[in-house]
Coordinates of C-alpha atoms and ligand atoms in Angstrom, one line a residue:
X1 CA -0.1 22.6 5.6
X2 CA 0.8 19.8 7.7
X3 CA 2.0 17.1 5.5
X4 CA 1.5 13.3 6.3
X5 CA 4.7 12.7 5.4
X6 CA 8.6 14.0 5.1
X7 CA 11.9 11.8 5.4
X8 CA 14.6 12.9 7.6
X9 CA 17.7 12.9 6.0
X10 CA 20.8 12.9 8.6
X11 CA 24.5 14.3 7.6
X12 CA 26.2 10.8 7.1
X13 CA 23.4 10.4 4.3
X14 CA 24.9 13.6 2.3
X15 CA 28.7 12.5 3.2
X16 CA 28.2 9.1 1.5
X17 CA 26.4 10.1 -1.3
X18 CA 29.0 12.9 -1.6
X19 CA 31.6 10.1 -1.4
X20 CA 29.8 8.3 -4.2
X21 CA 30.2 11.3 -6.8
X22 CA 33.5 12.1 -5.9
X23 CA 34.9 9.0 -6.4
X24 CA 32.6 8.0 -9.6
X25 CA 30.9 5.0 -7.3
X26 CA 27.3 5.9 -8.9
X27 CA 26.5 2.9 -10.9
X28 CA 25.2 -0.5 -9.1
X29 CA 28.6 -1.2 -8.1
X30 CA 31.0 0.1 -5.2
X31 CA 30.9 -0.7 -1.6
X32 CA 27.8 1.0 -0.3
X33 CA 25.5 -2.0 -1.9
X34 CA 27.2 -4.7 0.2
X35 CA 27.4 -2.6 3.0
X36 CA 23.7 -1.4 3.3
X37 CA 22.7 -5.6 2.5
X38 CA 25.2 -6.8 5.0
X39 CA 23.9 -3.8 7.7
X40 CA 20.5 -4.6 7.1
X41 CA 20.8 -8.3 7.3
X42 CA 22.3 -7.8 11.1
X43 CA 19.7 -5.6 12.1
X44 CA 16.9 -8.1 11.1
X45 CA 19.6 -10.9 12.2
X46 CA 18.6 -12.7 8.5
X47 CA 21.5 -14.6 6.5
X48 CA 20.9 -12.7 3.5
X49 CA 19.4 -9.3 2.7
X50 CA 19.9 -8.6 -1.5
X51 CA 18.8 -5.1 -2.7
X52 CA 16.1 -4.2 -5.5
X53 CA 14.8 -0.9 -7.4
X54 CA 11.8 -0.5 -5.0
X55 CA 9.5 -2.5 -2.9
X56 CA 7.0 -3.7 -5.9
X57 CA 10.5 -5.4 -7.6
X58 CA 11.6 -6.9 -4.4
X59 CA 7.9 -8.5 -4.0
X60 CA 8.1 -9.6 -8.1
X61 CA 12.0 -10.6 -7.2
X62 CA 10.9 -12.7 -4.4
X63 CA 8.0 -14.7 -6.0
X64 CA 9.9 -15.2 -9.4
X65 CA 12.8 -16.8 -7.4
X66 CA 10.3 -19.0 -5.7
X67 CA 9.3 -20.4 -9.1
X68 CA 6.2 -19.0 -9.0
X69 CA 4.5 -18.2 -12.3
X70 CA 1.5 -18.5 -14.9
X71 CA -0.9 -21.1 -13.5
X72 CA -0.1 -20.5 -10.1
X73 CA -2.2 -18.5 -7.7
X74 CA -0.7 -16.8 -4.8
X75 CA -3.0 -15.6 -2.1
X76 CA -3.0 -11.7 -0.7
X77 CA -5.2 -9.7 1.3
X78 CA -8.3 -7.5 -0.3
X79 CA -7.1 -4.3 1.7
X80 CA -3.3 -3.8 0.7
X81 CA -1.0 -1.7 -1.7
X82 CA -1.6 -2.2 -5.1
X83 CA 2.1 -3.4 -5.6
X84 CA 1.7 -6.6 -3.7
X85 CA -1.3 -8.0 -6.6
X86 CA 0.7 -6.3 -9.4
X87 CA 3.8 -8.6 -8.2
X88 CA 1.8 -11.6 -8.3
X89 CA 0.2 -10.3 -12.3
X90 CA 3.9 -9.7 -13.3
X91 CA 5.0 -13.7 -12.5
X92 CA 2.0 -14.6 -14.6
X93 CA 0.0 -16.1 -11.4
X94 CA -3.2 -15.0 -10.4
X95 CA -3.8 -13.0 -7.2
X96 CA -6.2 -14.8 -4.9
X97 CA -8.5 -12.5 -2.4
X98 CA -8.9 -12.9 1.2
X99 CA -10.8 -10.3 3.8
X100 CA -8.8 -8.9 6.7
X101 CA -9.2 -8.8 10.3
X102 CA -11.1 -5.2 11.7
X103 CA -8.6 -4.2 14.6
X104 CA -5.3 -4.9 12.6
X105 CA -6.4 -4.5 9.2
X106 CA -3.9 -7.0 8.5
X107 CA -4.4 -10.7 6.4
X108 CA -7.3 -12.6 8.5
X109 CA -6.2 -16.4 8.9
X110 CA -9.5 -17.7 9.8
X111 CA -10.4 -16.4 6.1
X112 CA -7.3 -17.9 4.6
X113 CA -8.3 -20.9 6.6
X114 CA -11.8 -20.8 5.2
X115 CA -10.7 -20.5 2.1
X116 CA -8.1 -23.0 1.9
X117 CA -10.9 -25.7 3.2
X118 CA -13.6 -24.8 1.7
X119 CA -12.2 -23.6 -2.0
X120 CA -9.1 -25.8 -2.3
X121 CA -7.8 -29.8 -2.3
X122 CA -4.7 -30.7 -1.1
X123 CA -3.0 -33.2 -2.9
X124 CA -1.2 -35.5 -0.4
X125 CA 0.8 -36.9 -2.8
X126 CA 2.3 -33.8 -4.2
X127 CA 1.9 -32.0 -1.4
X128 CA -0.2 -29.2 -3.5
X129 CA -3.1 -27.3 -3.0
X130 CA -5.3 -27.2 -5.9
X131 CA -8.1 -24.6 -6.1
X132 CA -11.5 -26.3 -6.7
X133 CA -12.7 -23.9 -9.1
X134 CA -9.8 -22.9 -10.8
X135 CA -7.4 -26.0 -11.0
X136 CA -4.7 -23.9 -10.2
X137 CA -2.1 -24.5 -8.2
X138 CA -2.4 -22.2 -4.9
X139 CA 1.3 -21.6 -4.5
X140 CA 1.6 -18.8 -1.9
X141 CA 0.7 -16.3 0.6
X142 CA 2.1 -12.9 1.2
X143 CA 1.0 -11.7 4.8
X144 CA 1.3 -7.3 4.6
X145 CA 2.1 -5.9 7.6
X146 CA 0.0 -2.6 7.1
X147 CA 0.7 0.6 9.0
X148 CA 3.2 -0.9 10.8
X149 CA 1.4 -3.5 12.9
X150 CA 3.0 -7.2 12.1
X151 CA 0.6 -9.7 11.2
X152 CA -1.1 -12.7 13.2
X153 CA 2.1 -15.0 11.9
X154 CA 1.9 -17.8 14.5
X155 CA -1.7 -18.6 12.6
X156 CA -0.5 -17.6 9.4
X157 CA 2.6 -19.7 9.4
X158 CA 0.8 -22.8 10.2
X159 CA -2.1 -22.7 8.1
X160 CA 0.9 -22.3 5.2
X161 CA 3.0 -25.1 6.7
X162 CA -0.2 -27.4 7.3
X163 CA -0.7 -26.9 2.8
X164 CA 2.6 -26.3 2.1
X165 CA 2.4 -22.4 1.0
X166 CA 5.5 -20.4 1.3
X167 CA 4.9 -17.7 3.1
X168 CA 6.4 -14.2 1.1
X169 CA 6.0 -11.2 3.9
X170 CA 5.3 -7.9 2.8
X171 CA 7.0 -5.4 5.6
X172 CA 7.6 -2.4 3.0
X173 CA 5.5 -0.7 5.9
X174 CA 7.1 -2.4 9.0
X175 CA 10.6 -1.9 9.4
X176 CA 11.7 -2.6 12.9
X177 CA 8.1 -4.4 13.8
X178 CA 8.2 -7.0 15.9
X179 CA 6.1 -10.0 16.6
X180 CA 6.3 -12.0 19.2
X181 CA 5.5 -16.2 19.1
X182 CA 3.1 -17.3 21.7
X183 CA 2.9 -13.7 22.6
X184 CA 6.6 -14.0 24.1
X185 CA 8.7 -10.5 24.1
X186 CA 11.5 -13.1 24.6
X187 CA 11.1 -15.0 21.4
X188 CA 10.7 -11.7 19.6
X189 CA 11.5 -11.9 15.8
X190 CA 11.4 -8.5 13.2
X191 CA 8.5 -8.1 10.8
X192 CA 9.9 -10.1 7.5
X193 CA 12.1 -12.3 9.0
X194 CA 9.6 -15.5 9.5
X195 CA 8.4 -16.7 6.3
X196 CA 10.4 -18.1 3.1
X197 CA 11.2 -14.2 2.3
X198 CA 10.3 -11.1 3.4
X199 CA 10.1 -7.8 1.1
X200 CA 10.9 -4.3 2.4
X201 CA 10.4 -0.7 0.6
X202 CA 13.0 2.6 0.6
X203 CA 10.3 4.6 -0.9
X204 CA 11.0 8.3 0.3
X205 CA 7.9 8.3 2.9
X206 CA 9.0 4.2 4.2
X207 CA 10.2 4.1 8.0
X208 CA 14.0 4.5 6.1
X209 CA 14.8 5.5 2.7
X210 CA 16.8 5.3 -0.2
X211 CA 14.8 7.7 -2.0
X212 CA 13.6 4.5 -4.2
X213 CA 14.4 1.3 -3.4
X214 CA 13.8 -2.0 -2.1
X215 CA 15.0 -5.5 -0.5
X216 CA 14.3 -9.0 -0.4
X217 CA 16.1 -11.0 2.7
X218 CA 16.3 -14.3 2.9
X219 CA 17.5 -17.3 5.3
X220 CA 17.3 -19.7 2.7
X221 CA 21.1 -19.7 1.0
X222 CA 19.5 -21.1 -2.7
X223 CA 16.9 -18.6 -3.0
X224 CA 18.9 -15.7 -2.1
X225 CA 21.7 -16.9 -4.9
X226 CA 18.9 -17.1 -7.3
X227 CA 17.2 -13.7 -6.4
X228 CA 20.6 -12.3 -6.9
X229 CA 21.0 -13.8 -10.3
X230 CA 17.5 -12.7 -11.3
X231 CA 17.7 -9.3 -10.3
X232 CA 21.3 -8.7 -12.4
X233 CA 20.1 -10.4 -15.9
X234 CA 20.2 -13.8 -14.8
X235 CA 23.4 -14.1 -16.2
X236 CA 24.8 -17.8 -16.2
X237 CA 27.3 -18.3 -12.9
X238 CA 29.4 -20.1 -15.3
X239 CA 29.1 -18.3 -18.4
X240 CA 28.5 -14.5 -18.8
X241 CA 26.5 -13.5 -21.2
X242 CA 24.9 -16.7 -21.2
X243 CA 21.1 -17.3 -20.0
X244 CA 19.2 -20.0 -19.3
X245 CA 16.4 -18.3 -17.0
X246 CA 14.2 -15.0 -17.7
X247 CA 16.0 -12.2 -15.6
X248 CA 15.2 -8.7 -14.6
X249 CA 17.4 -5.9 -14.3
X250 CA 16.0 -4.9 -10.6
X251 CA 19.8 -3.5 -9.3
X252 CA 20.0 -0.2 -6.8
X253 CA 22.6 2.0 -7.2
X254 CA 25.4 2.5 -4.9
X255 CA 24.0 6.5 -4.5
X256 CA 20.8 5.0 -3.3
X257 CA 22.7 2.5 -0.9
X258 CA 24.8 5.0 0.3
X259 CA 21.3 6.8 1.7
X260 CA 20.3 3.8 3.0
X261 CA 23.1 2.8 4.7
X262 CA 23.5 6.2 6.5
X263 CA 19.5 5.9 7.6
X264 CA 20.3 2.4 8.5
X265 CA 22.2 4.0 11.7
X266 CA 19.6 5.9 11.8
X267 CA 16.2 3.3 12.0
X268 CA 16.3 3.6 16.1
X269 CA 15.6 6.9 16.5
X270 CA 13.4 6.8 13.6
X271 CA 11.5 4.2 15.0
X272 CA 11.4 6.3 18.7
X273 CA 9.8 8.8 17.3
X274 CA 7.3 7.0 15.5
X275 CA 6.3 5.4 18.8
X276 CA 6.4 8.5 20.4
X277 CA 4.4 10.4 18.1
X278 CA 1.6 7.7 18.6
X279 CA 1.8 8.0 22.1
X280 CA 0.9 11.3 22.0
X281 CA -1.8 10.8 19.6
X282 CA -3.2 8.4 21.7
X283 CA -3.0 11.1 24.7
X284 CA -4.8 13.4 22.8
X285 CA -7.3 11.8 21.0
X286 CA -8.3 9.2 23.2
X287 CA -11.8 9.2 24.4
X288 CA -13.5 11.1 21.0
X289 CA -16.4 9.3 20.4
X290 CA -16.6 7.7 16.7
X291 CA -12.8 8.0 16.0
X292 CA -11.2 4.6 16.5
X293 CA -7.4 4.6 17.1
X294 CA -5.0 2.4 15.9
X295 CA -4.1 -0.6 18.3
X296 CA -0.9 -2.8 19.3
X297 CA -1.5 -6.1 20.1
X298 CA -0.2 -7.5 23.5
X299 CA 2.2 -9.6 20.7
X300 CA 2.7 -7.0 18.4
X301 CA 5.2 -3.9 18.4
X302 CA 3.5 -1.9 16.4
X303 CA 6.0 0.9 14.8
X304 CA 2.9 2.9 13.3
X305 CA 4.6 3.6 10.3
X306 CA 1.2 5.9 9.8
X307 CA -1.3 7.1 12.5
X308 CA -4.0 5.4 10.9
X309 CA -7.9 6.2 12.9
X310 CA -11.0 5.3 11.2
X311 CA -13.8 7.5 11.4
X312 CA -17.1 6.1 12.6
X313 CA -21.3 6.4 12.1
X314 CA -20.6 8.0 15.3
X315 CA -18.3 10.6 14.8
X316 CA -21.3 12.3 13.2
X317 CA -19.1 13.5 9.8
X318 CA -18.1 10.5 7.3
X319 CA -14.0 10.4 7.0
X320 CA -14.0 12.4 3.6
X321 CA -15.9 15.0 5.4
X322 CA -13.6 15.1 8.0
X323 CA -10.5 15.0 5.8
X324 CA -11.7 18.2 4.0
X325 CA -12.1 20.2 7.0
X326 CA -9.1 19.0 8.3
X327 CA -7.4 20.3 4.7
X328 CA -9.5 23.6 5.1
X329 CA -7.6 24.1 8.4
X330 CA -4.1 22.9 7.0
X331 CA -3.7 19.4 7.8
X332 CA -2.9 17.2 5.4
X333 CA -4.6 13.3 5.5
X334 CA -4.7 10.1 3.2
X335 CA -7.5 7.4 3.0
X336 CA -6.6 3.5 3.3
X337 CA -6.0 2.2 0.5
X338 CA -8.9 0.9 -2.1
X339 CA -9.8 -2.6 -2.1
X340 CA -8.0 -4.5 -4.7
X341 CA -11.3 -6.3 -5.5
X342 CA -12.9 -2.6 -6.4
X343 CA -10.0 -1.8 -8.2
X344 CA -11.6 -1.3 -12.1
X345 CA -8.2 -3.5 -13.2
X346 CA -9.6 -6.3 -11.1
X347 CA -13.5 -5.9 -11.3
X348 CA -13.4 -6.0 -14.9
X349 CA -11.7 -9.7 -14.5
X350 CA -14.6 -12.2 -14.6
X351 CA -13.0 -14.4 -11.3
X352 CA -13.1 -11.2 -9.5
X353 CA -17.3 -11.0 -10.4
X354 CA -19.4 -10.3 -7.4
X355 CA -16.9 -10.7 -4.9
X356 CA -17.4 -8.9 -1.7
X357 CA -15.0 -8.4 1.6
X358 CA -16.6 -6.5 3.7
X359 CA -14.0 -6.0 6.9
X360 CA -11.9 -4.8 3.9
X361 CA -14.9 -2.4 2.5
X362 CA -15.4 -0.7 5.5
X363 CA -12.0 -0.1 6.6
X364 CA -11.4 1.7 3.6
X365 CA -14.3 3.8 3.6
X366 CA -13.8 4.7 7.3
X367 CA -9.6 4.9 7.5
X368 CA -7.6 7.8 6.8
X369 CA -4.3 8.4 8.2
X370 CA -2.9 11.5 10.1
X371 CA 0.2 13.1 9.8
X372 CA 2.7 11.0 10.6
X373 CA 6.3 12.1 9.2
X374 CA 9.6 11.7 11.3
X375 CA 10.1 15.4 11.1
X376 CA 6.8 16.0 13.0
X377 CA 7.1 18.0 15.6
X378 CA 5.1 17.9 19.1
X379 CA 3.4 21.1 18.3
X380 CA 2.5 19.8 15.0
X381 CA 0.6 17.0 16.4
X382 CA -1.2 19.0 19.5
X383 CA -2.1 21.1 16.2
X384 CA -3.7 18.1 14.4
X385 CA -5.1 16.7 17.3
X386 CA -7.2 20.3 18.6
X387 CA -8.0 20.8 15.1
X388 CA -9.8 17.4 15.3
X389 CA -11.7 18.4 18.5
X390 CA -12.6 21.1 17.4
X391 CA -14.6 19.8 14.0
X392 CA -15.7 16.8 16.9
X393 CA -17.5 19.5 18.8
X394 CA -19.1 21.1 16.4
X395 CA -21.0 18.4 15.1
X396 CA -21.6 17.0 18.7
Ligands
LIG401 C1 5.2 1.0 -0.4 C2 4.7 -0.3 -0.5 C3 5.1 -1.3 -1.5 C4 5.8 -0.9 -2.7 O1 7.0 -0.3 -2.5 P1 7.6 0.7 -3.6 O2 9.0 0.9 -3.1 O3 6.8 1.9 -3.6 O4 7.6 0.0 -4.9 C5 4.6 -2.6 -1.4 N1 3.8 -2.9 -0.4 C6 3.4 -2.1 0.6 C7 2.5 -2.6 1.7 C8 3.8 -0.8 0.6 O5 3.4 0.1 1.5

């Protein structure tokens, strides 16, 4: 089977970790935690980078240093991973829905727009926004960068500034993406780097790894203090052992660091082959009618963190019936993910009644993503994509 996804661990990865054991370096001190924050931070070219357990802590890390909690609503989009609504659930704040846009799958800001003027009031005074039906105060917006393709941020951004939203990016899929302002490669800025905070994942199939893992980074020096003192207990600067605020324990270990760091030198290649893997996708799937391929748009890099195609009316078999031949024939595929608003833990939630997104809907009823591991080779994919031909022409 052709997976969809393996990591590729290098040699530095195994010499760090090894340094780690021999030296007794495993717990969540020892150098490789500053090193991998400090490393990231000057990749992105952010002031502060702070790790986390994983991707969904860094999200709950980020919102709970923002103050965010029960009353509050923070707004997400429908189609996303289930970690970004569980972050919001786990401050006490209620996720807000909004549909996404068909080419990027990403957060739509003419729906956030439609929804901020037509459900919400902003109160000039406080400079809130208060949700009509609700009361609740709409604090937030977390813009995902899915599969790899940055999000429409020049839009987003100001809609947020416009109702004073902080803007909490979700680039657990989108290491190394880049967006650029006014559509202008020299203004270029890294997927995370432009809102209030941006979250990022290590998860073993991520675009880098620490096995498990996560980090919140920062340009703002008071909320990266505080995430750091939430994360580790909230213990009281002055006083240890002494606390004033609810903390988590949400601290990697230097092991995991030590990973990270090594892939860190690493996340250039990585990222090469990812855009050279959907170039040749591209190559050889072009042109089949029915199968849409993922895009990049002209102010986007997209890193494709997964080849995701949806499967159209067209294409004459629906996507589940093309991801069991492909199976039968030993390639491995995943759908999109399920809209949150379909999800039974939502849809049993009275304010979740009877609402329907249907860019969302269809995306996830048509997407499925190919395989699209760093250790795929060039054969591998020429294998996927003839295997897809081939079920193409037989029901032509
Ligand atoms: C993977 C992922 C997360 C969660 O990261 P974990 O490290 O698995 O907790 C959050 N958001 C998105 C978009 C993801 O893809």
């Amino acid at each position: 089977m052709i997976p969809v996804n393996e990591p590729l661990i290098g040699h530095n990865a195994l010499l760090y970790v090894t340094e780690c054991l021999k030296t007794g370096w495993i717990s969540s001190a020892g150098k490789f935690i500053p090193k991998f924050e400090q490393e990231f931070a000057r990749y992105l070219g952010v002031r502060h980078a702070i790790t986390t357990t994983s991707g969904t802590t860094a999200l709950h890390l980020a919102l709970a240093s923002l103050g965010i909690g029960p009353g509050d609503e923070v707004i997400v989009p429908d189609l996303t991973m289930i970690a970004v609504p569980y972050a919001v659930l786990y401050t006490g704040a209620h996720p807000v829905l909004v549909d996404v846009e068909p080419e990027t799958y990403n957060l739509d800001p003419n729906q956030l727009r439609e929804f901020v003027e037509r459900d919400c009031i902003f109160n000039e005074k406080e400079r809130e926004l208060i949700n009509r039906k609700t009361r609740r105060k709409v604090k937030a917006v977390i813009p995902v960068h899915l599969y790899g393709h940055p999000c429409p941020m020049d839009e987003i951004l100001k809609i947020a500034h416009a109702f004073h939203l902080d803007v909490v990016e979700d680039a657990a899929e989108a290491h190394g993406a880049l967006y650029y302002p006014g559509g202008n490669k020299d203004a270029a800025r890294m997927a995370g780097t432009m809102g209030r905070a941006g979250c990022f994942s290590f998860y073993a199939n991520k675009i880098i790894t620490t096995g498990e893992g996560g980090m919140v980074v920062t340009d703002d020096d008071a909320l990266a203090e505080k995430a750091r003192r939430l994360k580790d207990l909230a213990h009281d600067p002055e006083h240890r052992f002494f606390h004033t605020e609810l903390g988590f324990n949400y601290r990697m270990t230097n092991v995991q660091a030590a990973i990270g760091l090594a892939q860190l030198e690493e996340i250039d290649r990585f990222i090469s082959i990812k855009l050279d893997m959907a170039r040749y996708y591209q190559e050889l799937l072009g042109g089949i009618p029915g199968l849409t391929l993922p895009r990049e748009k002209h102010w986007a890099r997209n890193v494709y963190w997964m080849y995701a195609v949806l499967v159209e009316d067209e294409f004459g078999l629906s996507r589940d019936e093309l991801m069991r031949k492909l199976a039968e024939r030993g390639v491995d595929t995943r759908t999109f993910f399920v809209p949150v608003h379909e999800q039974p833990l939502f849809r049993s939630k009275q304010e979740y009644h009877g609402q329907s997104f249907p860019i969302a809907e269809a995306l996830s009823r048509k997407g499925l993503y190919l395989p699209s591991g760093l250790a795929l080779t060039r054969e591998q994919i020429e294998r996927v994509a003839e295997e897809i031909r081939a079920i193409a022409a037989l029901t032509a």
